[in-house]
mmCIF file of C-alpha atoms in Angstrom:
data_model
loop_
_atom_site.group_PDB
_atom_site.id
_atom_site.type_symbol
_atom_site.label_atom_id
_atom_site.label_comp_id
_atom_site.label_asym_id
_atom_site.label_seq_id
_atom_site.Cartn_x
_atom_site.Cartn_y
_atom_site.Cartn_z
ATOM 1 C CA UNK A 1 131.434 141.141 141.807
ATOM 2 C CA UNK A 2 131.472 137.340 141.876
ATOM 3 C CA UNK A 3 128.551 135.276 140.683
ATOM 4 C CA UNK A 4 126.916 132.982 143.150
ATOM 5 C CA UNK A 5 126.362 129.290 142.475
ATOM 6 C CA UNK A 6 122.700 130.021 141.817
ATOM 7 C CA UNK A 7 123.650 132.264 138.896
ATOM 8 C CA UNK A 8 125.908 129.610 137.396
ATOM 9 C CA UNK A 9 123.250 126.945 137.793
ATOM 10 C CA UNK A 10 120.680 129.161 136.097
ATOM 11 C CA UNK A 11 123.076 129.697 133.198
ATOM 12 C CA UNK A 12 123.708 125.940 132.891
ATOM 13 C CA UNK A 13 119.970 125.239 132.934
ATOM 14 C CA UNK A 14 119.367 127.847 130.229
ATOM 15 C CA UNK A 15 122.123 126.371 128.055
ATOM 16 C CA UNK A 16 120.739 122.854 128.494
ATOM 17 C CA UNK A 17 117.211 124.010 127.666
ATOM 18 C CA UNK A 18 118.411 125.871 124.575
ATOM 19 C CA UNK A 19 120.370 122.817 123.431
ATOM 20 C CA UNK A 20 117.379 120.543 124.029
ATOM 21 C CA UNK A 21 115.058 122.827 122.089
ATOM 22 C CA UNK A 22 117.598 123.004 119.272
ATOM 23 C CA UNK A 23 117.784 119.217 119.075
ATOM 24 C CA UNK A 24 113.989 118.951 119.058
ATOM 25 C CA UNK A 25 113.683 121.535 116.302
ATOM 26 C CA UNK A 26 116.371 119.988 114.144
ATOM 27 C CA UNK A 27 115.098 116.533 114.846
ATOM 28 C CA UNK A 28 117.295 113.532 114.820
ATOM 29 C CA UNK A 29 116.878 111.913 111.466
ATOM 30 C CA UNK A 30 117.548 108.238 111.670
ATOM 31 C CA UNK A 31 117.188 105.980 108.702
ATOM 32 C CA UNK A 32 117.161 102.315 109.590
ATOM 33 C CA UNK A 33 117.887 99.568 107.140
ATOM 34 C CA UNK A 34 117.505 95.860 107.740
ATOM 35 C CA UNK A 35 120.916 94.309 107.243
ATOM 36 C CA UNK A 36 120.380 90.932 108.836
ATOM 37 C CA UNK A 37 118.112 88.228 107.551
ATOM 38 C CA UNK A 38 117.197 84.985 109.191
ATOM 39 C CA UNK A 39 115.367 82.046 107.796
ATOM 40 C CA UNK A 40 113.377 79.681 109.921
ATOM 41 C CA UNK A 41 112.003 76.445 108.553
ATOM 42 C CA UNK A 42 108.681 75.251 109.908
ATOM 43 C CA UNK A 43 106.253 72.466 109.143
ATOM 44 C CA UNK A 44 103.359 74.832 108.386
ATOM 45 C CA UNK A 45 102.034 75.976 105.086
ATOM 46 C CA UNK A 46 99.752 78.764 104.072
ATOM 47 C CA UNK A 47 98.005 79.309 100.809
ATOM 48 C CA UNK A 48 95.111 81.190 99.316
ATOM 49 C CA UNK A 49 93.191 79.733 96.426
ATOM 50 C CA UNK A 50 89.709 80.076 95.053
ATOM 51 C CA UNK A 51 87.057 82.634 95.878
ATOM 52 C CA UNK A 52 85.681 83.458 99.313
ATOM 53 C CA UNK A 53 82.086 82.342 99.616
ATOM 54 C CA UNK A 54 80.422 83.327 102.887
ATOM 55 C CA UNK A 55 78.421 80.636 104.630
ATOM 56 C CA UNK A 56 74.870 81.839 105.239
ATOM 57 C CA UNK A 57 73.827 85.406 105.885
ATOM 58 C CA UNK A 58 75.610 87.696 108.319
ATOM 59 C CA UNK A 59 74.138 87.969 111.788
ATOM 60 C CA UNK A 60 72.913 90.637 112.450
ATOM 61 C CA UNK A 61 71.833 91.719 108.995
ATOM 62 C CA UNK A 62 73.558 94.942 107.892
ATOM 63 C CA UNK A 63 71.301 97.995 107.475
ATOM 64 C CA UNK A 64 69.914 98.747 104.034
ATOM 65 C CA UNK A 65 70.962 102.372 103.953
ATOM 66 C CA UNK A 66 74.516 102.805 105.185
ATOM 67 C CA UNK A 67 75.428 106.437 105.827
ATOM 68 C CA UNK A 68 78.356 107.731 103.803
ATOM 69 C CA UNK A 69 80.039 111.092 104.344
ATOM 70 C CA UNK A 70 79.257 113.666 101.654
ATOM 71 C CA UNK A 71 81.831 113.980 98.894
ATOM 72 C CA UNK A 72 82.926 117.531 98.249
ATOM 73 C CA UNK A 73 84.369 118.255 94.837
ATOM 74 C CA UNK A 74 86.010 121.518 95.936
ATOM 75 C CA UNK A 75 88.313 119.772 98.409
ATOM 76 C CA UNK A 76 91.775 119.128 97.071
ATOM 77 C CA UNK A 77 94.284 116.724 98.482
ATOM 78 C CA UNK A 78 97.803 115.913 97.489
ATOM 79 C CA UNK A 79 96.979 112.239 97.554
ATOM 80 C CA UNK A 80 100.477 111.373 98.720
ATOM 81 C CA UNK A 81 101.299 109.393 101.822
ATOM 82 C CA UNK A 82 104.769 109.072 103.351
ATOM 83 C CA UNK A 83 106.750 106.393 101.594
ATOM 84 C CA UNK A 84 109.130 103.842 103.063
ATOM 85 C CA UNK A 85 112.658 105.256 103.580
ATOM 86 C CA UNK A 86 111.414 108.732 102.664
ATOM 87 C CA UNK A 87 113.604 111.490 104.081
ATOM 88 C CA UNK A 88 112.132 114.849 105.001
ATOM 89 C CA UNK A 89 113.465 118.162 103.796
ATOM 90 C CA UNK A 90 115.297 119.809 106.707
ATOM 91 C CA UNK A 91 115.123 123.375 105.374
ATOM 92 C CA UNK A 92 112.273 124.250 107.744
ATOM 93 C CA UNK A 93 114.183 122.853 110.720
ATOM 94 C CA UNK A 94 117.234 124.923 109.830
ATOM 95 C CA UNK A 95 115.056 127.998 109.334
ATOM 96 C CA UNK A 96 113.418 127.499 112.755
ATOM 97 C CA UNK A 97 116.790 127.066 114.450
ATOM 98 C CA UNK A 98 118.031 130.239 112.741
ATOM 99 C CA UNK A 99 115.053 132.159 114.124
ATOM 100 C CA UNK A 100 115.774 130.841 117.618
ATOM 101 C CA UNK A 101 119.425 131.854 117.412
ATOM 102 C CA UNK A 102 118.449 135.295 116.108
ATOM 103 C CA UNK A 103 115.919 135.656 118.931
ATOM 104 C CA UNK A 104 118.563 134.679 121.495
ATOM 105 C CA UNK A 105 121.052 137.197 120.112
ATOM 106 C CA UNK A 106 118.446 139.974 120.146
ATOM 107 C CA UNK A 107 117.443 139.193 123.745
ATOM 108 C CA UNK A 108 121.086 139.182 124.839
ATOM 109 C CA UNK A 109 121.772 142.533 123.132
ATOM 110 C CA UNK A 110 118.658 144.063 124.692
ATOM 111 C CA UNK A 111 119.790 143.004 128.198
ATOM 112 C CA UNK A 112 123.233 144.596 127.737
#
């Protein structure tokens, strides 16, 4: 029995979707580095010296009792933010892709 064009198109769509999901799970890691530098000379200057002294009082006057969120001692945080040029560990992406492949194989075996 020959497959119709609809069956082939469905297969192509499924392959494209699976490939797209795989790319999204793996993620495309791109590390960019600045390799070109340019210098531009201008007539301006900027400098910071001395201490900032506000002129007058702020308008409107800030409230006396400013609400602060409660500090909980039992909350723990890593205290680490992503750093420049930091590369993520891809083990979880590989693990997720492995689960998808395993799921696809199991579904295919169940259909046959």
